[in-house]
PDB file of C-alpha atoms in Angstrom:
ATOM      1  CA  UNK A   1      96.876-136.572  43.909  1.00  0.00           C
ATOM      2  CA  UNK A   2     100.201-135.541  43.131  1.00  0.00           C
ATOM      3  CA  UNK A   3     101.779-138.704  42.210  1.00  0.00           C
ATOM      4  CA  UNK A   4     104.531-141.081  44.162  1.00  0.00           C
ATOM      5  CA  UNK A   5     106.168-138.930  46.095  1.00  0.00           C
ATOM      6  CA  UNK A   6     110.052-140.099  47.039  1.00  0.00           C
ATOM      7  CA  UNK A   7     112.164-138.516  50.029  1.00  0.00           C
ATOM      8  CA  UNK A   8     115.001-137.545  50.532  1.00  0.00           C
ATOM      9  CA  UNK A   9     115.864-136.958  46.565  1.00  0.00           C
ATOM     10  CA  UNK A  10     119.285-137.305  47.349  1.00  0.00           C
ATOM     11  CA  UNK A  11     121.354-138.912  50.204  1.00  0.00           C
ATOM     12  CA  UNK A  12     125.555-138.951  50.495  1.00  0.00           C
ATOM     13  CA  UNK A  13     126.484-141.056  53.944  1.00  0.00           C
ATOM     14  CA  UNK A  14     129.501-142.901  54.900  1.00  0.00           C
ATOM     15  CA  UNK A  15     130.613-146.467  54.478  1.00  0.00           C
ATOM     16  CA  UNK A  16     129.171-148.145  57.656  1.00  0.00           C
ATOM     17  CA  UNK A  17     126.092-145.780  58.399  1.00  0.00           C
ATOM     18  CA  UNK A  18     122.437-147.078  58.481  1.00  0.00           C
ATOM     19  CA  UNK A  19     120.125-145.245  55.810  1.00  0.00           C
ATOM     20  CA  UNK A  20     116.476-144.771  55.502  1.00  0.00           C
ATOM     21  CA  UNK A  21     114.470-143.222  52.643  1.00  0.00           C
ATOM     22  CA  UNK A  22     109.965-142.839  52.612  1.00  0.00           C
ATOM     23  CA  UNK A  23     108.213-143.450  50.121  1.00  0.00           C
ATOM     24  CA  UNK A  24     104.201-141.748  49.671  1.00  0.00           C
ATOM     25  CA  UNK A  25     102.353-143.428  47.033  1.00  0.00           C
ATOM     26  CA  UNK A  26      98.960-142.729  45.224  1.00  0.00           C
ATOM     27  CA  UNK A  27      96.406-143.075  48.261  1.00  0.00           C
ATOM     28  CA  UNK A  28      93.970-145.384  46.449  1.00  0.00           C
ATOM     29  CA  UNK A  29      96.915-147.877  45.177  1.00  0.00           C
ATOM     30  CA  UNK A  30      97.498-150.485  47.360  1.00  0.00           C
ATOM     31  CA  UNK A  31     100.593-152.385  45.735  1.00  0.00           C
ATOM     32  CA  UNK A  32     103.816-150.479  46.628  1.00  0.00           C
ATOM     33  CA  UNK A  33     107.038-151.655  44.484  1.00  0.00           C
ATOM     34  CA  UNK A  34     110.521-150.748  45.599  1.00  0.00           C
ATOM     35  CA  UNK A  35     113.444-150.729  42.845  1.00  0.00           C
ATOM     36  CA  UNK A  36     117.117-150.038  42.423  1.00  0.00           C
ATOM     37  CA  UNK A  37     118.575-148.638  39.643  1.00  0.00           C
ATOM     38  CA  UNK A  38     122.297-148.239  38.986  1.00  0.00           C
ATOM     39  CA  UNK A  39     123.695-146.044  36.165  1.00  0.00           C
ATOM     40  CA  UNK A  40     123.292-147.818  32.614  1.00  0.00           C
ATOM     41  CA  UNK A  41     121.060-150.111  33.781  1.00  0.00           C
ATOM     42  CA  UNK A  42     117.256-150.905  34.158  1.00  0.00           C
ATOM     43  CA  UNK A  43     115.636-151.107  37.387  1.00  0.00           C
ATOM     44  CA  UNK A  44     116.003-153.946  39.586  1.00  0.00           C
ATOM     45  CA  UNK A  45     112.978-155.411  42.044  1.00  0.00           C
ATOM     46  CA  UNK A  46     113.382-155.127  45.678  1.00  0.00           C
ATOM     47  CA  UNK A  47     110.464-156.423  47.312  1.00  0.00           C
ATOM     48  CA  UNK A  48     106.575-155.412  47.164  1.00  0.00           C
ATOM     49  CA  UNK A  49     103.717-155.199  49.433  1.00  0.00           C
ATOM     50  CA  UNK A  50      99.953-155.347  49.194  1.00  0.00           C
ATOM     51  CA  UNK A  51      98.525-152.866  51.744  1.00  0.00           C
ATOM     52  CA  UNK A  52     100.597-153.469  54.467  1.00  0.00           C
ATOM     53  CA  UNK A  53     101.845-157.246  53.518  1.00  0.00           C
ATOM     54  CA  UNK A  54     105.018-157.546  52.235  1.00  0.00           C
ATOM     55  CA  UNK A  55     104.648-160.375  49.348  1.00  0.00           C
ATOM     56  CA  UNK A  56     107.882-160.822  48.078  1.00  0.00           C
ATOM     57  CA  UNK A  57     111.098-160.000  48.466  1.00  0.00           C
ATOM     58  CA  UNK A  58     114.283-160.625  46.169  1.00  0.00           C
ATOM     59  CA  UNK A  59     116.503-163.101  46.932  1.00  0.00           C
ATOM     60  CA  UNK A  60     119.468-160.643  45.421  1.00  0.00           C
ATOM     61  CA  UNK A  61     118.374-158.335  48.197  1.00  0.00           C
ATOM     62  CA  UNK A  62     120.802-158.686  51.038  1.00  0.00           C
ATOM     63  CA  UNK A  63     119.715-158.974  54.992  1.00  0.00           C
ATOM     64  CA  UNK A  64     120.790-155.650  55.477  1.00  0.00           C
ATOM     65  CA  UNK A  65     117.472-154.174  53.404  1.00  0.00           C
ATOM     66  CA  UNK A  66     114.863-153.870  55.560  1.00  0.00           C
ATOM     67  CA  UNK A  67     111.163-152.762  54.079  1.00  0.00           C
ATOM     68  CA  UNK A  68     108.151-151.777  55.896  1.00  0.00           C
ATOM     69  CA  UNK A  69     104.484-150.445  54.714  1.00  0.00           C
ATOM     70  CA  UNK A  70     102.799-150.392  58.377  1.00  0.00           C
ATOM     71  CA  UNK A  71      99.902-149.006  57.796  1.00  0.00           C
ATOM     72  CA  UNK A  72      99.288-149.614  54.143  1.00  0.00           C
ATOM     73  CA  UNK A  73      99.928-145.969  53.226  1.00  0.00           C
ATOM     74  CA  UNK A  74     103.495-144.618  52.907  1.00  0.00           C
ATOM     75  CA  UNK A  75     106.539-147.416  53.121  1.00  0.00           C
ATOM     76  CA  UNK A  76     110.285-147.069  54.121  1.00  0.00           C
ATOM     77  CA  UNK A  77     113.153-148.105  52.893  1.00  0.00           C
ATOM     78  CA  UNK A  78     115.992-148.852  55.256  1.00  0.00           C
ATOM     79  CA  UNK A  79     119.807-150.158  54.758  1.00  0.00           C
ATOM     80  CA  UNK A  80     122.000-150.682  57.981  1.00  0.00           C
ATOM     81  CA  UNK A  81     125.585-150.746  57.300  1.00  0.00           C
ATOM     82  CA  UNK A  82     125.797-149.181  53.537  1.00  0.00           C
ATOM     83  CA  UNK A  83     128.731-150.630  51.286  1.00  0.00           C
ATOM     84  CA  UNK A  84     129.666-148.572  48.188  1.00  0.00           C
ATOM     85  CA  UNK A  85     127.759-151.039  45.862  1.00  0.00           C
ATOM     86  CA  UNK A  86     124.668-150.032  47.742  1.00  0.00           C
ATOM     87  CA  UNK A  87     125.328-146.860  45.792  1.00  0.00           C
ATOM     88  CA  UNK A  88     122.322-146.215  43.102  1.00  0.00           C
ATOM     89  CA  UNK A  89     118.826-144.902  42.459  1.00  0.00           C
ATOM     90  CA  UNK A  90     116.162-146.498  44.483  1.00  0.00           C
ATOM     91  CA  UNK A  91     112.712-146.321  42.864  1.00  0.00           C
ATOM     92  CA  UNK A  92     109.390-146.768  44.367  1.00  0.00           C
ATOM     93  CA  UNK A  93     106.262-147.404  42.307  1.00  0.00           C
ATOM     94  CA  UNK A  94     102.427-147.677  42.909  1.00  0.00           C
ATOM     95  CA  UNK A  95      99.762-149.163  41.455  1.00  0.00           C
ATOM     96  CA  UNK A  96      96.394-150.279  42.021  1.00  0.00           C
ATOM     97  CA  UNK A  97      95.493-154.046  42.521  1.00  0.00           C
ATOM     98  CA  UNK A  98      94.227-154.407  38.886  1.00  0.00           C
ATOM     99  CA  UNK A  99      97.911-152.773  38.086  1.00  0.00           C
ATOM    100  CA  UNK A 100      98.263-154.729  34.908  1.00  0.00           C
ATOM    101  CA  UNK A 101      95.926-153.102  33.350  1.00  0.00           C
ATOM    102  CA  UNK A 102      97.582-149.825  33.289  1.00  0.00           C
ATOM    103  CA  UNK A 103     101.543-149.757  34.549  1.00  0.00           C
ATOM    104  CA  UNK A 104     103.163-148.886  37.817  1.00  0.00           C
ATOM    105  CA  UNK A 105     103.589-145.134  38.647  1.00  0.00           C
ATOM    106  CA  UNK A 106     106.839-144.374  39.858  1.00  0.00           C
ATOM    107  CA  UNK A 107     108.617-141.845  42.152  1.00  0.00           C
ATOM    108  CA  UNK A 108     111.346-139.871  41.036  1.00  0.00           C
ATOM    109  CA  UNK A 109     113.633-141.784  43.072  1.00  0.00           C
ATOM    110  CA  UNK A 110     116.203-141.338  45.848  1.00  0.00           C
ATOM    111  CA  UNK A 111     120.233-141.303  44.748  1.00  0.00           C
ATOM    112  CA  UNK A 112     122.446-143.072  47.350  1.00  0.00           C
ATOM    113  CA  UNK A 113     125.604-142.078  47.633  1.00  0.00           C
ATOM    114  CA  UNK A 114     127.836-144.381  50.039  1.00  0.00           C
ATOM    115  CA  UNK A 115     131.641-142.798  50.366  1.00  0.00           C
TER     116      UNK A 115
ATOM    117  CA  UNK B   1     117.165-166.185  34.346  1.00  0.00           C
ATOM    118  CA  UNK B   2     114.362-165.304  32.240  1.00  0.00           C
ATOM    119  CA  UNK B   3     115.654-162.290  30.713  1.00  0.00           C
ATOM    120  CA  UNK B   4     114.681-159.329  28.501  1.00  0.00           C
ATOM    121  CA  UNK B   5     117.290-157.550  25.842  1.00  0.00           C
ATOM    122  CA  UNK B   6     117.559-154.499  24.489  1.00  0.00           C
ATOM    123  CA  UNK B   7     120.575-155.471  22.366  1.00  0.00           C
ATOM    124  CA  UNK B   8     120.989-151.525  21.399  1.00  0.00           C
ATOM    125  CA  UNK B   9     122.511-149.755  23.882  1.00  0.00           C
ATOM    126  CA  UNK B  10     122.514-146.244  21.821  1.00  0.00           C
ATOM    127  CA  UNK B  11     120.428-144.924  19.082  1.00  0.00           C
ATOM    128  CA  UNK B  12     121.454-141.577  17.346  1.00  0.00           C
ATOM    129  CA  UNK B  13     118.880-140.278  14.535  1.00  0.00           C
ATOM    130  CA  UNK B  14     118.236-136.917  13.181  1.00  0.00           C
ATOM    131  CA  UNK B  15     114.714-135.426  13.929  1.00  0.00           C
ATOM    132  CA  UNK B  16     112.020-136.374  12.107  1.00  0.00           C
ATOM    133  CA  UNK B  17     113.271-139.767  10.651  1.00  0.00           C
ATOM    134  CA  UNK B  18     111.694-143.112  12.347  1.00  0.00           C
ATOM    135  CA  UNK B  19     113.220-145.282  14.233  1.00  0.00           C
ATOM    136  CA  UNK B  20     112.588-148.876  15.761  1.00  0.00           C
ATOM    137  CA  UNK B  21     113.940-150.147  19.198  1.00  0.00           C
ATOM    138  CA  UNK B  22     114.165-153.820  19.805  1.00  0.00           C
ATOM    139  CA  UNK B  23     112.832-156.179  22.674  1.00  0.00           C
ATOM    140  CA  UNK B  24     113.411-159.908  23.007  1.00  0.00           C
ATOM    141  CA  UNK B  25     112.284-161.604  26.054  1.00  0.00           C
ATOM    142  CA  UNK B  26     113.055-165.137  27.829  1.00  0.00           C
ATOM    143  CA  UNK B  27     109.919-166.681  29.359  1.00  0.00           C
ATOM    144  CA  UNK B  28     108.215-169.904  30.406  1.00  0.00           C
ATOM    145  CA  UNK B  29     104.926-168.089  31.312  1.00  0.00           C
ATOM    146  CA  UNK B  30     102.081-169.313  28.879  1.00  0.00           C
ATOM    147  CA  UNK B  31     100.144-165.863  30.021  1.00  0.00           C
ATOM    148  CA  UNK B  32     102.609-162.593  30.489  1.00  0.00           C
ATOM    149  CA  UNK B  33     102.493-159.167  30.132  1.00  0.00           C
ATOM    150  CA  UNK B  34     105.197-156.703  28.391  1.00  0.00           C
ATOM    151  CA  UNK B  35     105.737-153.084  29.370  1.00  0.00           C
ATOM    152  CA  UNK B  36     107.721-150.672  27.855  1.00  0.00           C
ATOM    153  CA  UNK B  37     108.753-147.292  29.990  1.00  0.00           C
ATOM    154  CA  UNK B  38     110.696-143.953  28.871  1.00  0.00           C
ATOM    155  CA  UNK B  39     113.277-142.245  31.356  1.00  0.00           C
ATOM    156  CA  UNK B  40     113.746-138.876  30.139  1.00  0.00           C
ATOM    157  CA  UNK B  41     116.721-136.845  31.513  1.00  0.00           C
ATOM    158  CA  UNK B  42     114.616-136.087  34.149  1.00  0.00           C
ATOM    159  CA  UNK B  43     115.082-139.771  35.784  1.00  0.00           C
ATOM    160  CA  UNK B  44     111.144-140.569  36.757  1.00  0.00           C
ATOM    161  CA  UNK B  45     109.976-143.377  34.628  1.00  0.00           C
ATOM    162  CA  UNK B  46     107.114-143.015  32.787  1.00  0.00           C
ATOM    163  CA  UNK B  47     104.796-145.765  31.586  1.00  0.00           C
ATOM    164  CA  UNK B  48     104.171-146.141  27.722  1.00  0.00           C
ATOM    165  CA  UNK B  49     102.150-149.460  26.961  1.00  0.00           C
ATOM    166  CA  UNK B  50     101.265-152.916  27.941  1.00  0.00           C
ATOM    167  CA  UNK B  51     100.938-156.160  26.194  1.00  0.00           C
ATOM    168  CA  UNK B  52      99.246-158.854  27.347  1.00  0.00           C
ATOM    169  CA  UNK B  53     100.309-162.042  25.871  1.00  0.00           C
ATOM    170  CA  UNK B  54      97.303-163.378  24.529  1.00  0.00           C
ATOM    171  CA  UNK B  55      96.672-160.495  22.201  1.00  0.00           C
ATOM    172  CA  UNK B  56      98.923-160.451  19.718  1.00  0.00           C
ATOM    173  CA  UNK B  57      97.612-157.144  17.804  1.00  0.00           C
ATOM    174  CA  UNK B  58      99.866-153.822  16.963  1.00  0.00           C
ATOM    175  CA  UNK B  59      99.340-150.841  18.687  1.00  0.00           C
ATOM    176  CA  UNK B  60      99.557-147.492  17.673  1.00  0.00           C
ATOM    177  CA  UNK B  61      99.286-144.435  19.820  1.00  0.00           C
ATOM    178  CA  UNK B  62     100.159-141.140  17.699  1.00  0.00           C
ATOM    179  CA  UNK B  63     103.772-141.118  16.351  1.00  0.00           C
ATOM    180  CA  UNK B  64     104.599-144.654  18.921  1.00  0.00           C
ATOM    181  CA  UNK B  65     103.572-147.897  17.470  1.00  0.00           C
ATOM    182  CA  UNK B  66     104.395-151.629  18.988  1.00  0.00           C
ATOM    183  CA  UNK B  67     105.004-154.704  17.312  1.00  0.00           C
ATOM    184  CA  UNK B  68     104.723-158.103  19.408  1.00  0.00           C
ATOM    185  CA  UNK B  69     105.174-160.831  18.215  1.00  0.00           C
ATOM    186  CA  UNK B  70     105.040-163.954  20.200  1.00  0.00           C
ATOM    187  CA  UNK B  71     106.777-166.756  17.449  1.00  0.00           C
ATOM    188  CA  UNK B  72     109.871-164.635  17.769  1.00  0.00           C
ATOM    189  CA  UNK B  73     109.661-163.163  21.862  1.00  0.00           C
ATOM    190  CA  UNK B  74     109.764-160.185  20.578  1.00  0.00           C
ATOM    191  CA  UNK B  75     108.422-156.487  21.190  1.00  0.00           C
ATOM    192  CA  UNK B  76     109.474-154.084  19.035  1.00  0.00           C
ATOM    193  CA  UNK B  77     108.793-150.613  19.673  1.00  0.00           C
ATOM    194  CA  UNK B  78     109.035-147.599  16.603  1.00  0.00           C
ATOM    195  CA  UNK B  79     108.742-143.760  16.912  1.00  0.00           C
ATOM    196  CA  UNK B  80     107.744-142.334  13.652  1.00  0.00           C
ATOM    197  CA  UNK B  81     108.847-138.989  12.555  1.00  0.00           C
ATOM    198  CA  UNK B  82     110.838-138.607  16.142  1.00  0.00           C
ATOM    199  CA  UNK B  83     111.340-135.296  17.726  1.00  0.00           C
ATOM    200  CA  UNK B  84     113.928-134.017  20.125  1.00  0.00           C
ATOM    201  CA  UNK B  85     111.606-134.268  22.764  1.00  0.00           C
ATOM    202  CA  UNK B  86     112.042-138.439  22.286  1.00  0.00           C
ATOM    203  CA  UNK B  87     115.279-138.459  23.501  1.00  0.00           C
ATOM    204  CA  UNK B  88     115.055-140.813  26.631  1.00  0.00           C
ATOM    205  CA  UNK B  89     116.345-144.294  27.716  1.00  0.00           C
ATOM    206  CA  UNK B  90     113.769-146.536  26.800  1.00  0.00           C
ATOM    207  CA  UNK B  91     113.154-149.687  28.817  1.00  0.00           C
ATOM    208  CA  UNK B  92     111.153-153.038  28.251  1.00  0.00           C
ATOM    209  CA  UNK B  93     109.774-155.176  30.911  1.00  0.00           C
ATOM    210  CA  UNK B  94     107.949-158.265  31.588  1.00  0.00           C
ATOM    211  CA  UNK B  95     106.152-160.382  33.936  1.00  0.00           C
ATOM    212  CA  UNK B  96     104.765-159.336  37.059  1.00  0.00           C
ATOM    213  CA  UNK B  97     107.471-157.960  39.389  1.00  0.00           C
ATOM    214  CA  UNK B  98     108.802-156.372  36.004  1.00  0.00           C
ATOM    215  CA  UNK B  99     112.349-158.198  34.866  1.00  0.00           C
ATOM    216  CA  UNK B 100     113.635-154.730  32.584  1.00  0.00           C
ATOM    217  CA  UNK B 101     115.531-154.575  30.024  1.00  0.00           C
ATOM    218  CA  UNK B 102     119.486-152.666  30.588  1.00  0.00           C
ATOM    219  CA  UNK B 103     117.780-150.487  28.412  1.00  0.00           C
ATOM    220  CA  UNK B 104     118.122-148.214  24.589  1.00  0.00           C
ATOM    221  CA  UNK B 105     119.440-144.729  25.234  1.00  0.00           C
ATOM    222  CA  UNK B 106     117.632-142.813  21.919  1.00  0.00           C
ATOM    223  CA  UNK B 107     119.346-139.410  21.014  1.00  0.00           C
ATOM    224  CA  UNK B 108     117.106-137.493  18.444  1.00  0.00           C
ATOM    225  CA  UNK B 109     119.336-134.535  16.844  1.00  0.00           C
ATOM    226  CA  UNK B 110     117.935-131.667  15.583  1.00  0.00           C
TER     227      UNK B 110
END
């Protein structure tokens, strides 16, 4: 297994334009984490899912994030109408149930850049 | 909010001397875990240790060593006898979902 596995790495769109980014994580872990991180800062929780449940969500996050893990395996991303502050990292991490006994392995992330 | 600070933002330290970065976390969890992560210039975050809350004992792995103790909410973290190779951001977390720290960007000079 190669790890978490992010795409695209990178992603410019315009002000107004709907975004989506995938994220593959380690086949046997079943929790799936996504983050944002903005420069000088640590990372932020989105929302999670176990297998294909989506357990919680942030209440920072706005209605115009959308998650999805339909199958349990890979997840995506997705943000309709990007503002410049959507601009950042976004980080997705895996782990296995028992995930606190080890830590979450994370991608190496997908930079949005809204102009 | 139940926070975590890193209250230094930058370290600078020439190789090979030892240096200590500082953790202090909010909580009204009786059982927690704490985390601490490296971001190397590379960006992907690696894992480094976890704490659980009811053990209270040190732990040292090579030249890394951690220092939690609960009285003070606090979970110190010290590289001895850093190399250039240790220069990261270095982030503490807690809980569950992972509140993180802003962060301490370390800068080891040769």
């Amino acid at each position: 297994d190669t790890g978490v596995s992010q795409d695209p790495r990178h992603k410019i769109t315009k002000r107004g334009q709907n975004v989506t980014f995938r994220c593959d994580p380690i086949s046997e872990h079943n929790r799936l984490y996504w983050y944002r991180q903005t420069l000088g800062q640590g990372p932020e929780f989105l929302t999670y899912f176990q297998n294909e449940a989506q357990l919680e969500k942030s209440r920072l996050l706005s209605d115009r994030f959308s998650a999805e893990r339909p199958k349990g395996s890979f997840s995506t991303l997705e943000i309709q109408r990007t503002e410049q502050g959507d601009s950042a990292m976004y980080l997705c991490a895996s782990s296995p149930e028992a995930a606190l006994n080890y830590g979450y392995t994370f991608g190496s992330g997908t930079r949005l850049t809204v102009v | 909010a139940q926070k975590v600070t890193q209250a230094q933002t930058e370290i600078s330290v020439v190789e090979k001397e030892d240096v200590t970065l500082d953790c202090v976390y909010e909580t009204r969890d009786t059982t927690y875990y704490l985390f601490w992560y490296k971001q190397p210039p590379s960006g992907e975050l690696v894992f480094l240790i976890r704490r659980n809350s009811f053990d209270e004992q040190n732990e040292i792995s090579g030249r890394y060593s951690w220092n939690f103790q609960k009285s003070t909410s606090s979970f110190n973290f010290t590289i001895t006898a850093s190399q250039v190779v240790d220069s990261a951001v270095y982030f503490c977390a807690r809980g569950y979902q992972l509140i993180w720290g802003a962060g301490t960007k370390l800068i080891i000079k040769p």
